[in-house]
């Protein structure tokens, strides 16, 4: 590459006796830079240009070539040459590295559905976060993090439905006065716990606004869902069920990999809720519910990268449940289900 590179500029001012033009278009900047070089070509004096550092230029070329060897989002056949492992698309051949990864992610490693989805959807992100363990620098948040709000919403729903799943109280057919009183007591209890734990909630005034908005969303969600449970004749049987943690056995998945080798992986997870139908004369079905405070995933269903529902159903099967008529749902807490029930419950898997 030539070292006669035009000065990097955001804009350039061109003046003559008749006009003054400010060029901000990148193409115009390049053309003007080339024109300046051409006009000064016969001038033997030094041309005022910046020269790219050789190390940076070499690195840029290396990155550009490696990116050209990655298949990208294009539709490819399985036997396409760009899909074959090579040093440019992540093939690791160093014996020490392979030994380390084999030990770290071997048969004893317990995976989470989120980690498996990260690996299938965005392998490089998995490499950075889970293998290299590189994290973004945490910035000082002025207000409560979205994760805090999501945890609060999950905790409210857990404490509301757990006594029902355990058979301690009867499932209400709607959010009546008694249920609203229970909900109020649960939210007060959680608010006090957040204060005692010293949880960072940001600006007190803004937190109050977010808190009230969250409680309103949860209340509207419960108003819709209790009526939905009555309509479908379903009731919770498991709430915040854990598997693969401490004394709870992990889900074991066995099969063959792409090379035909027998493989076994162990998976852990937390199921937000499992409902069971009680319709007379019909086979019982299970519904795995996964709450979302943000948007429900709308893509990646066909290619099998959304793995939560299938893994959760497999966990239930290994617990002894019949999952032949079971299914999984994402449910958005923030979206008003009464106005848009199709967004409130999107089926994502089943047998």
mmCIF file of C-alpha atoms in Angstrom:
data_model
loop_
_atom_site.group_PDB
_atom_site.id
_atom_site.type_symbol
_atom_site.label_atom_id
_atom_site.label_comp_id
_atom_site.label_asym_id
_atom_site.label_seq_id
_atom_site.Cartn_x
_atom_site.Cartn_y
_atom_site.Cartn_z
ATOM 1 C CA UNK A 1 0.000 0.000 0.000
ATOM 2 C CA UNK A 2 1.126 3.518 -0.712
ATOM 3 C CA UNK A 3 2.217 5.707 2.186
ATOM 4 C CA UNK A 4 0.911 8.759 0.323
ATOM 5 C CA UNK A 5 -2.285 8.859 2.322
ATOM 6 C CA UNK A 6 -4.420 11.984 2.648
ATOM 7 C CA UNK A 7 -4.754 13.487 6.089
ATOM 8 C CA UNK A 8 -7.632 11.944 8.049
ATOM 9 C CA UNK A 9 -10.206 14.670 8.501
ATOM 10 C CA UNK A 10 -13.861 14.967 9.409
ATOM 11 C CA UNK A 11 -14.355 17.885 7.022
ATOM 12 C CA UNK A 12 -12.344 20.116 4.717
ATOM 13 C CA UNK A 13 -12.836 23.735 3.728
ATOM 14 C CA UNK A 14 -12.199 24.646 0.063
ATOM 15 C CA UNK A 15 -11.913 28.334 -0.696
ATOM 16 C CA UNK A 16 -11.444 30.322 -3.907
ATOM 17 C CA UNK A 17 -12.272 33.845 -4.957
ATOM 18 C CA UNK A 18 -15.876 32.926 -5.742
ATOM 19 C CA UNK A 19 -16.933 30.379 -3.092
ATOM 20 C CA UNK A 20 -16.207 28.609 0.174
ATOM 21 C CA UNK A 21 -17.240 24.905 0.238
ATOM 22 C CA UNK A 22 -17.222 22.624 3.280
ATOM 23 C CA UNK A 23 -16.879 18.968 2.276
ATOM 24 C CA UNK A 24 -18.117 16.456 4.832
ATOM 25 C CA UNK A 25 -18.897 13.501 2.570
ATOM 26 C CA UNK A 26 -16.267 10.762 3.020
ATOM 27 C CA UNK A 27 -15.986 10.181 -0.712
ATOM 28 C CA UNK A 28 -15.489 13.887 -1.315
ATOM 29 C CA UNK A 29 -12.781 13.975 1.331
ATOM 30 C CA UNK A 30 -10.892 11.126 -0.321
ATOM 31 C CA UNK A 31 -11.206 12.692 -3.765
ATOM 32 C CA UNK A 32 -10.044 16.054 -2.480
ATOM 33 C CA UNK A 33 -7.102 14.432 -0.695
ATOM 34 C CA UNK A 34 -6.097 12.618 -3.875
ATOM 35 C CA UNK A 35 -6.442 15.860 -5.820
ATOM 36 C CA UNK A 36 -4.153 17.647 -3.379
ATOM 37 C CA UNK A 37 -1.551 14.931 -3.766
ATOM 38 C CA UNK A 38 -1.808 15.096 -7.532
ATOM 39 C CA UNK A 39 -1.367 18.871 -7.579
ATOM 40 C CA UNK A 40 1.760 18.569 -5.439
ATOM 41 C CA UNK A 41 3.241 15.598 -7.284
ATOM 42 C CA UNK A 42 5.771 17.701 -9.212
ATOM 43 C CA UNK A 43 6.656 19.606 -6.078
ATOM 44 C CA UNK A 44 9.772 17.988 -4.617
ATOM 45 C CA UNK A 45 9.116 19.488 -1.202
ATOM 46 C CA UNK A 46 7.598 17.355 1.572
ATOM 47 C CA UNK A 47 3.890 16.715 1.172
ATOM 48 C CA UNK A 48 1.966 17.310 4.433
ATOM 49 C CA UNK A 49 0.410 13.872 4.862
ATOM 50 C CA UNK A 50 0.161 11.405 7.738
ATOM 51 C CA UNK A 51 1.859 8.035 7.262
ATOM 52 C CA UNK A 52 0.185 4.976 8.737
ATOM 53 C CA UNK A 53 2.294 3.198 11.338
ATOM 54 C CA UNK A 54 3.606 -0.039 9.792
ATOM 55 C CA UNK A 55 2.571 -2.103 12.830
ATOM 56 C CA UNK A 56 -0.990 -0.795 12.722
ATOM 57 C CA UNK A 57 -1.191 -1.233 8.977
ATOM 58 C CA UNK A 58 0.015 -4.827 9.240
ATOM 59 C CA UNK A 59 -2.521 -5.521 11.992
ATOM 60 C CA UNK A 60 -5.342 -3.981 9.935
ATOM 61 C CA UNK A 61 -4.468 -6.184 6.946
ATOM 62 C CA UNK A 62 -4.336 -9.262 9.180
ATOM 63 C CA UNK A 63 -7.748 -8.501 10.656
ATOM 64 C CA UNK A 64 -9.220 -7.803 7.222
ATOM 65 C CA UNK A 65 -7.947 -11.113 5.851
ATOM 66 C CA UNK A 66 -9.148 -13.110 8.870
ATOM 67 C CA UNK A 67 -12.612 -11.546 8.530
ATOM 68 C CA UNK A 68 -12.665 -12.524 4.864
ATOM 69 C CA UNK A 69 -12.198 -16.156 5.936
ATOM 70 C CA UNK A 70 -15.254 -16.098 8.197
ATOM 71 C CA UNK A 71 -18.501 -17.267 6.536
ATOM 72 C CA UNK A 72 -20.618 -14.436 7.961
ATOM 73 C CA UNK A 73 -24.431 -14.493 7.797
ATOM 74 C CA UNK A 74 -24.697 -15.861 4.266
ATOM 75 C CA UNK A 75 -26.646 -19.088 3.668
ATOM 76 C CA UNK A 76 -24.075 -21.838 3.118
ATOM 77 C CA UNK A 77 -24.161 -25.529 2.393
ATOM 78 C CA UNK A 78 -22.860 -27.782 5.159
ATOM 79 C CA UNK A 79 -19.938 -28.872 2.986
ATOM 80 C CA UNK A 80 -18.886 -25.305 2.158
ATOM 81 C CA UNK A 81 -15.114 -24.900 2.546
ATOM 82 C CA UNK A 82 -15.474 -21.776 4.691
ATOM 83 C CA UNK A 83 -17.205 -23.855 7.376
ATOM 84 C CA UNK A 84 -14.264 -26.201 7.769
ATOM 85 C CA UNK A 85 -12.091 -25.421 10.828
ATOM 86 C CA UNK A 86 -8.999 -23.397 10.044
ATOM 87 C CA UNK A 87 -6.730 -21.001 11.973
ATOM 88 C CA UNK A 88 -8.686 -18.023 10.647
ATOM 89 C CA UNK A 89 -12.139 -19.038 11.884
ATOM 90 C CA UNK A 90 -11.169 -20.259 15.337
ATOM 91 C CA UNK A 91 -9.608 -23.711 14.924
ATOM 92 C CA UNK A 92 -7.313 -24.299 17.918
ATOM 93 C CA UNK A 93 -4.458 -26.750 17.477
ATOM 94 C CA UNK A 94 -1.970 -25.877 20.230
ATOM 95 C CA UNK A 95 -1.763 -28.972 22.494
ATOM 96 C CA UNK A 96 -1.658 -26.954 25.727
ATOM 97 C CA UNK A 97 -4.697 -24.902 24.719
ATOM 98 C CA UNK A 98 -6.645 -27.997 23.652
ATOM 99 C CA UNK A 99 -5.744 -29.767 26.903
ATOM 100 C CA UNK A 100 -6.879 -26.764 28.968
ATOM 101 C CA UNK A 101 -10.206 -26.453 27.141
ATOM 102 C CA UNK A 102 -10.811 -30.208 27.313
ATOM 103 C CA UNK A 103 -10.375 -30.058 31.068
ATOM 104 C CA UNK A 104 -12.422 -26.880 31.501
ATOM 105 C CA UNK A 105 -15.346 -27.991 29.312
ATOM 106 C CA UNK A 106 -15.053 -31.740 29.688
ATOM 107 C CA UNK A 107 -17.618 -34.302 30.802
ATOM 108 C CA UNK A 108 -17.701 -32.900 34.349
ATOM 109 C CA UNK A 109 -18.557 -29.371 33.238
ATOM 110 C CA UNK A 110 -22.155 -28.371 33.921
ATOM 111 C CA UNK A 111 -23.597 -26.091 31.259
ATOM 112 C CA UNK A 112 -26.439 -23.613 31.521
ATOM 113 C CA UNK A 113 -28.985 -23.165 28.712
ATOM 114 C CA UNK A 114 -27.820 -19.553 28.370
ATOM 115 C CA UNK A 115 -24.190 -20.628 27.816
ATOM 116 C CA UNK A 116 -25.239 -23.171 25.193
ATOM 117 C CA UNK A 117 -27.348 -20.546 23.411
ATOM 118 C CA UNK A 118 -24.480 -18.036 23.522
ATOM 119 C CA UNK A 119 -22.192 -20.624 21.958
ATOM 120 C CA UNK A 120 -24.664 -21.526 19.203
ATOM 121 C CA UNK A 121 -25.737 -17.964 18.363
ATOM 122 C CA UNK A 122 -22.507 -16.014 18.893
ATOM 123 C CA UNK A 123 -19.464 -18.304 19.428
ATOM 124 C CA UNK A 124 -17.001 -15.412 19.593
ATOM 125 C CA UNK A 125 -18.949 -13.850 22.464
ATOM 126 C CA UNK A 126 -18.770 -17.184 24.278
ATOM 127 C CA UNK A 127 -15.020 -17.325 23.641
ATOM 128 C CA UNK A 128 -14.469 -13.862 25.091
ATOM 129 C CA UNK A 129 -16.756 -14.233 28.117
ATOM 130 C CA UNK A 130 -16.487 -17.886 29.100
ATOM 131 C CA UNK A 131 -13.041 -18.934 27.872
ATOM 132 C CA UNK A 132 -10.927 -15.794 28.103
ATOM 133 C CA UNK A 133 -13.162 -14.500 30.937
ATOM 134 C CA UNK A 134 -12.961 -10.926 29.693
ATOM 135 C CA UNK A 135 -15.625 -8.627 31.084
ATOM 136 C CA UNK A 136 -16.659 -5.120 30.170
ATOM 137 C CA UNK A 137 -15.580 -2.394 32.559
ATOM 138 C CA UNK A 138 -18.480 -1.757 34.871
ATOM 139 C CA UNK A 139 -19.681 1.805 34.758
ATOM 140 C CA UNK A 140 -21.285 3.640 37.613
ATOM 141 C CA UNK A 141 -25.014 3.326 37.145
ATOM 142 C CA UNK A 142 -27.070 6.377 38.044
ATOM 143 C CA UNK A 143 -30.192 4.287 38.452
ATOM 144 C CA UNK A 144 -31.126 0.710 39.235
ATOM 145 C CA UNK A 145 -29.915 -1.779 36.641
ATOM 146 C CA UNK A 146 -32.508 -3.570 34.487
ATOM 147 C CA UNK A 147 -31.268 -6.835 36.000
ATOM 148 C CA UNK A 148 -32.410 -5.619 39.437
ATOM 149 C CA UNK A 149 -35.907 -4.927 38.123
ATOM 150 C CA UNK A 150 -36.022 -8.344 36.454
ATOM 151 C CA UNK A 151 -34.981 -10.060 39.684
ATOM 152 C CA UNK A 152 -37.671 -8.173 41.617
ATOM 153 C CA UNK A 153 -40.371 -9.176 39.114
ATOM 154 C CA UNK A 154 -39.307 -12.832 39.244
ATOM 155 C CA UNK A 155 -39.260 -12.783 43.049
ATOM 156 C CA UNK A 156 -42.764 -11.293 43.257
ATOM 157 C CA UNK A 157 -44.186 -13.958 40.950
ATOM 158 C CA UNK A 158 -42.268 -16.709 42.743
ATOM 159 C CA UNK A 159 -43.702 -15.769 46.148
ATOM 160 C CA UNK A 160 -47.169 -15.306 44.719
ATOM 161 C CA UNK A 161 -47.339 -18.727 43.034
ATOM 162 C CA UNK A 162 -45.205 -20.878 45.382
ATOM 163 C CA UNK A 163 -47.919 -21.386 48.069
ATOM 164 C CA UNK A 164 -50.327 -22.364 45.269
ATOM 165 C CA UNK A 165 -47.868 -24.901 43.814
ATOM 166 C CA UNK A 166 -47.226 -26.338 47.298
ATOM 167 C CA UNK A 167 -50.963 -26.689 47.937
ATOM 168 C CA UNK A 168 -50.919 -24.290 50.891
ATOM 169 C CA UNK A 169 -53.586 -22.021 49.409
ATOM 170 C CA UNK A 170 -56.189 -22.396 46.688
ATOM 171 C CA UNK A 171 -55.495 -20.920 43.271
ATOM 172 C CA UNK A 172 -57.654 -17.801 42.776
ATOM 173 C CA UNK A 173 -59.683 -17.528 39.614
ATOM 174 C CA UNK A 174 -58.876 -13.828 39.364
ATOM 175 C CA UNK A 175 -56.875 -11.146 41.130
ATOM 176 C CA UNK A 176 -59.573 -10.465 43.702
ATOM 177 C CA UNK A 177 -59.309 -8.367 46.872
ATOM 178 C CA UNK A 178 -57.696 -11.139 48.879
ATOM 179 C CA UNK A 179 -55.109 -11.836 46.173
ATOM 180 C CA UNK A 180 -54.355 -8.142 45.791
ATOM 181 C CA UNK A 181 -53.723 -7.949 49.528
ATOM 182 C CA UNK A 182 -51.288 -10.880 49.245
ATOM 183 C CA UNK A 183 -49.555 -9.171 46.356
ATOM 184 C CA UNK A 184 -49.242 -5.937 48.359
ATOM 185 C CA UNK A 185 -47.713 -7.780 51.311
ATOM 186 C CA UNK A 186 -45.229 -9.554 49.031
ATOM 187 C CA UNK A 187 -44.092 -6.305 47.398
ATOM 188 C CA UNK A 188 -43.681 -4.556 50.769
ATOM 189 C CA UNK A 189 -41.614 -7.472 52.019
ATOM 190 C CA UNK A 190 -39.332 -7.355 48.977
ATOM 191 C CA UNK A 191 -38.943 -3.567 49.227
ATOM 192 C CA UNK A 192 -37.815 -3.903 52.845
ATOM 193 C CA UNK A 193 -35.333 -6.626 51.906
ATOM 194 C CA UNK A 194 -33.798 -4.441 49.194
ATOM 195 C CA UNK A 195 -33.295 -1.652 51.717
ATOM 196 C CA UNK A 196 -31.766 -3.995 54.315
ATOM 197 C CA UNK A 197 -29.383 -5.510 51.768
ATOM 198 C CA UNK A 198 -28.194 -2.076 50.699
ATOM 199 C CA UNK A 199 -29.073 -2.798 47.082
ATOM 200 C CA UNK A 200 -28.061 0.059 44.769
ATOM 201 C CA UNK A 201 -31.307 1.569 43.538
ATOM 202 C CA UNK A 202 -30.040 4.883 42.177
ATOM 203 C CA UNK A 203 -31.903 8.134 42.464
ATOM 204 C CA UNK A 204 -34.662 7.627 45.090
ATOM 205 C CA UNK A 205 -37.245 9.582 43.100
ATOM 206 C CA UNK A 206 -36.546 7.723 39.846
ATOM 207 C CA UNK A 207 -36.505 4.394 41.703
ATOM 208 C CA UNK A 208 -39.958 5.149 43.107
ATOM 209 C CA UNK A 209 -41.226 5.775 39.579
ATOM 210 C CA UNK A 210 -39.638 2.551 38.266
ATOM 211 C CA UNK A 211 -40.895 0.585 41.266
ATOM 212 C CA UNK A 212 -44.480 1.740 40.836
ATOM 213 C CA UNK A 213 -44.333 1.063 37.102
ATOM 214 C CA UNK A 214 -42.992 -2.460 37.742
ATOM 215 C CA UNK A 215 -45.705 -3.228 40.307
ATOM 216 C CA UNK A 216 -48.356 -2.013 37.903
ATOM 217 C CA UNK A 217 -46.926 -4.262 35.153
ATOM 218 C CA UNK A 218 -46.860 -7.302 37.458
ATOM 219 C CA UNK A 219 -50.408 -6.616 38.666
ATOM 220 C CA UNK A 220 -51.741 -6.363 35.100
ATOM 221 C CA UNK A 221 -49.854 -9.519 34.178
ATOM 222 C CA UNK A 222 -51.405 -11.448 37.063
ATOM 223 C CA UNK A 223 -54.888 -10.176 36.205
ATOM 224 C CA UNK A 224 -54.488 -11.651 32.733
ATOM 225 C CA UNK A 225 -52.685 -14.840 33.737
ATOM 226 C CA UNK A 226 -55.055 -15.945 36.520
ATOM 227 C CA UNK A 227 -57.958 -15.712 34.084
ATOM 228 C CA UNK A 228 -55.875 -17.592 31.515
ATOM 229 C CA UNK A 229 -55.140 -20.377 34.015
ATOM 230 C CA UNK A 230 -58.859 -20.700 34.745
ATOM 231 C CA UNK A 231 -59.641 -20.835 31.024
ATOM 232 C CA UNK A 232 -57.021 -23.525 30.279
ATOM 233 C CA UNK A 233 -57.665 -25.366 33.554
ATOM 234 C CA UNK A 234 -54.010 -25.243 34.497
ATOM 235 C CA UNK A 235 -52.257 -24.656 37.813
ATOM 236 C CA UNK A 236 -48.607 -24.342 38.918
ATOM 237 C CA UNK A 237 -46.881 -27.458 40.233
ATOM 238 C CA UNK A 238 -43.256 -26.206 40.285
ATOM 239 C CA UNK A 239 -41.938 -22.692 40.939
ATOM 240 C CA UNK A 240 -38.306 -21.629 40.527
ATOM 241 C CA UNK A 241 -37.329 -25.267 40.185
ATOM 242 C CA UNK A 242 -33.549 -25.814 40.197
ATOM 243 C CA UNK A 243 -31.616 -28.674 38.665
ATOM 244 C CA UNK A 244 -27.852 -29.161 38.497
ATOM 245 C CA UNK A 245 -27.216 -27.063 41.614
ATOM 246 C CA UNK A 246 -25.685 -28.623 44.757
ATOM 247 C CA UNK A 247 -27.971 -31.497 45.799
ATOM 248 C CA UNK A 248 -30.140 -31.298 42.678
ATOM 249 C CA UNK A 249 -29.062 -33.637 39.834
ATOM 250 C CA UNK A 250 -28.134 -32.143 36.483
ATOM 251 C CA UNK A 251 -29.830 -33.010 33.220
ATOM 252 C CA UNK A 252 -27.738 -35.455 31.205
ATOM 253 C CA UNK A 253 -27.854 -35.194 27.413
ATOM 254 C CA UNK A 254 -26.159 -37.914 25.375
ATOM 255 C CA UNK A 255 -25.697 -38.231 21.646
ATOM 256 C CA UNK A 256 -23.271 -38.034 18.761
ATOM 257 C CA UNK A 257 -21.396 -34.923 17.697
ATOM 258 C CA UNK A 258 -20.804 -33.818 14.091
ATOM 259 C CA UNK A 259 -17.866 -36.222 13.816
ATOM 260 C CA UNK A 260 -19.987 -39.145 14.963
ATOM 261 C CA UNK A 261 -18.298 -39.367 18.369
ATOM 262 C CA UNK A 262 -20.438 -40.261 21.391
ATOM 263 C CA UNK A 263 -20.710 -37.267 23.719
ATOM 264 C CA UNK A 264 -22.414 -36.494 27.009
ATOM 265 C CA UNK A 265 -23.057 -33.068 28.507
ATOM 266 C CA UNK A 266 -24.587 -32.083 31.813
ATOM 267 C CA UNK A 267 -26.876 -29.054 32.088
ATOM 268 C CA UNK A 268 -28.135 -26.958 35.004
ATOM 269 C CA UNK A 269 -30.915 -24.400 35.103
ATOM 270 C CA UNK A 270 -33.757 -22.721 36.940
ATOM 271 C CA UNK A 271 -37.290 -23.128 35.589
ATOM 272 C CA UNK A 272 -39.436 -20.116 36.413
ATOM 273 C CA UNK A 273 -42.637 -22.150 36.560
ATOM 274 C CA UNK A 274 -44.269 -25.377 35.406
ATOM 275 C CA UNK A 275 -48.067 -25.594 35.039
ATOM 276 C CA UNK A 276 -50.137 -28.767 34.695
ATOM 277 C CA UNK A 277 -53.546 -29.073 33.071
ATOM 278 C CA UNK A 278 -56.503 -30.683 34.813
ATOM 279 C CA UNK A 279 -58.979 -31.053 31.950
ATOM 280 C CA UNK A 280 -61.257 -34.048 32.423
ATOM 281 C CA UNK A 281 -61.159 -36.584 29.635
ATOM 282 C CA UNK A 282 -57.948 -35.122 28.160
ATOM 283 C CA UNK A 283 -54.351 -36.188 28.724
ATOM 284 C CA UNK A 284 -52.480 -34.041 31.211
ATOM 285 C CA UNK A 285 -50.057 -31.577 29.716
ATOM 286 C CA UNK A 286 -47.192 -29.576 31.165
ATOM 287 C CA UNK A 287 -46.416 -25.978 30.281
ATOM 288 C CA UNK A 288 -42.956 -24.563 31.000
ATOM 289 C CA UNK A 289 -43.163 -20.809 31.610
ATOM 290 C CA UNK A 290 -40.154 -18.513 31.260
ATOM 291 C CA UNK A 291 -40.741 -14.899 32.323
ATOM 292 C CA UNK A 292 -39.182 -12.039 30.377
ATOM 293 C CA UNK A 293 -39.149 -8.423 31.487
ATOM 294 C CA UNK A 294 -37.807 -7.314 28.109
ATOM 295 C CA UNK A 295 -38.785 -8.426 24.637
ATOM 296 C CA UNK A 296 -39.623 -12.034 23.921
ATOM 297 C CA UNK A 297 -37.111 -13.600 21.495
ATOM 298 C CA UNK A 298 -38.719 -13.470 18.071
ATOM 299 C CA UNK A 299 -36.157 -15.350 15.972
ATOM 300 C CA UNK A 300 -33.877 -18.397 16.045
ATOM 301 C CA UNK A 301 -36.720 -20.856 16.596
ATOM 302 C CA UNK A 302 -36.185 -22.922 13.444
ATOM 303 C CA UNK A 303 -32.422 -23.448 13.783
ATOM 304 C CA UNK A 304 -32.661 -24.748 17.347
ATOM 305 C CA UNK A 305 -30.625 -22.052 19.077
ATOM 306 C CA UNK A 306 -33.283 -21.272 21.694
ATOM 307 C CA UNK A 307 -32.581 -24.151 24.008
ATOM 308 C CA UNK A 308 -34.258 -23.228 27.286
ATOM 309 C CA UNK A 309 -37.666 -24.834 26.700
ATOM 310 C CA UNK A 310 -36.326 -28.137 25.248
ATOM 311 C CA UNK A 311 -33.758 -28.479 28.059
ATOM 312 C CA UNK A 312 -36.337 -27.665 30.723
ATOM 313 C CA UNK A 313 -38.729 -30.238 29.267
ATOM 314 C CA UNK A 314 -35.929 -32.801 29.218
ATOM 315 C CA UNK A 315 -35.276 -32.038 32.902
ATOM 316 C CA UNK A 316 -38.935 -32.716 33.673
ATOM 317 C CA UNK A 317 -38.799 -35.986 31.742
ATOM 318 C CA UNK A 318 -35.769 -37.125 33.733
ATOM 319 C CA UNK A 319 -37.721 -36.278 36.886
ATOM 320 C CA UNK A 320 -40.340 -38.790 35.781
ATOM 321 C CA UNK A 321 -42.910 -36.479 34.190
ATOM 322 C CA UNK A 322 -44.692 -37.381 30.964
ATOM 323 C CA UNK A 323 -43.811 -34.634 28.474
ATOM 324 C CA UNK A 324 -45.476 -36.126 25.404
ATOM 325 C CA UNK A 325 -48.018 -33.266 25.243
ATOM 326 C CA UNK A 326 -45.892 -30.558 26.821
ATOM 327 C CA UNK A 327 -44.808 -27.168 25.544
ATOM 328 C CA UNK A 328 -42.821 -24.104 26.557
ATOM 329 C CA UNK A 329 -43.700 -20.417 26.626
ATOM 330 C CA UNK A 330 -41.935 -17.090 26.944
ATOM 331 C CA UNK A 331 -44.181 -14.575 28.681
ATOM 332 C CA UNK A 332 -43.535 -10.854 28.723
ATOM 333 C CA UNK A 333 -44.382 -9.293 32.085
ATOM 334 C CA UNK A 334 -44.212 -5.704 30.872
ATOM 335 C CA UNK A 335 -46.435 -6.107 27.822
ATOM 336 C CA UNK A 336 -50.089 -5.721 28.739
ATOM 337 C CA UNK A 337 -51.377 -9.253 27.984
ATOM 338 C CA UNK A 338 -54.983 -8.069 27.933
ATOM 339 C CA UNK A 339 -54.209 -5.859 24.952
ATOM 340 C CA UNK A 340 -51.912 -8.262 23.131
ATOM 341 C CA UNK A 341 -52.186 -11.858 24.328
ATOM 342 C CA UNK A 342 -50.115 -13.212 21.451
ATOM 343 C CA UNK A 343 -47.085 -11.330 22.764
ATOM 344 C CA UNK A 344 -47.821 -12.315 26.345
ATOM 345 C CA UNK A 345 -47.430 -16.014 25.599
ATOM 346 C CA UNK A 346 -45.319 -17.221 22.705
ATOM 347 C CA UNK A 347 -44.944 -20.973 22.366
ATOM 348 C CA UNK A 348 -41.310 -21.910 21.858
ATOM 349 C CA UNK A 349 -41.120 -25.660 22.061
ATOM 350 C CA UNK A 350 -42.854 -28.893 22.810
ATOM 351 C CA UNK A 351 -43.428 -32.508 21.954
#
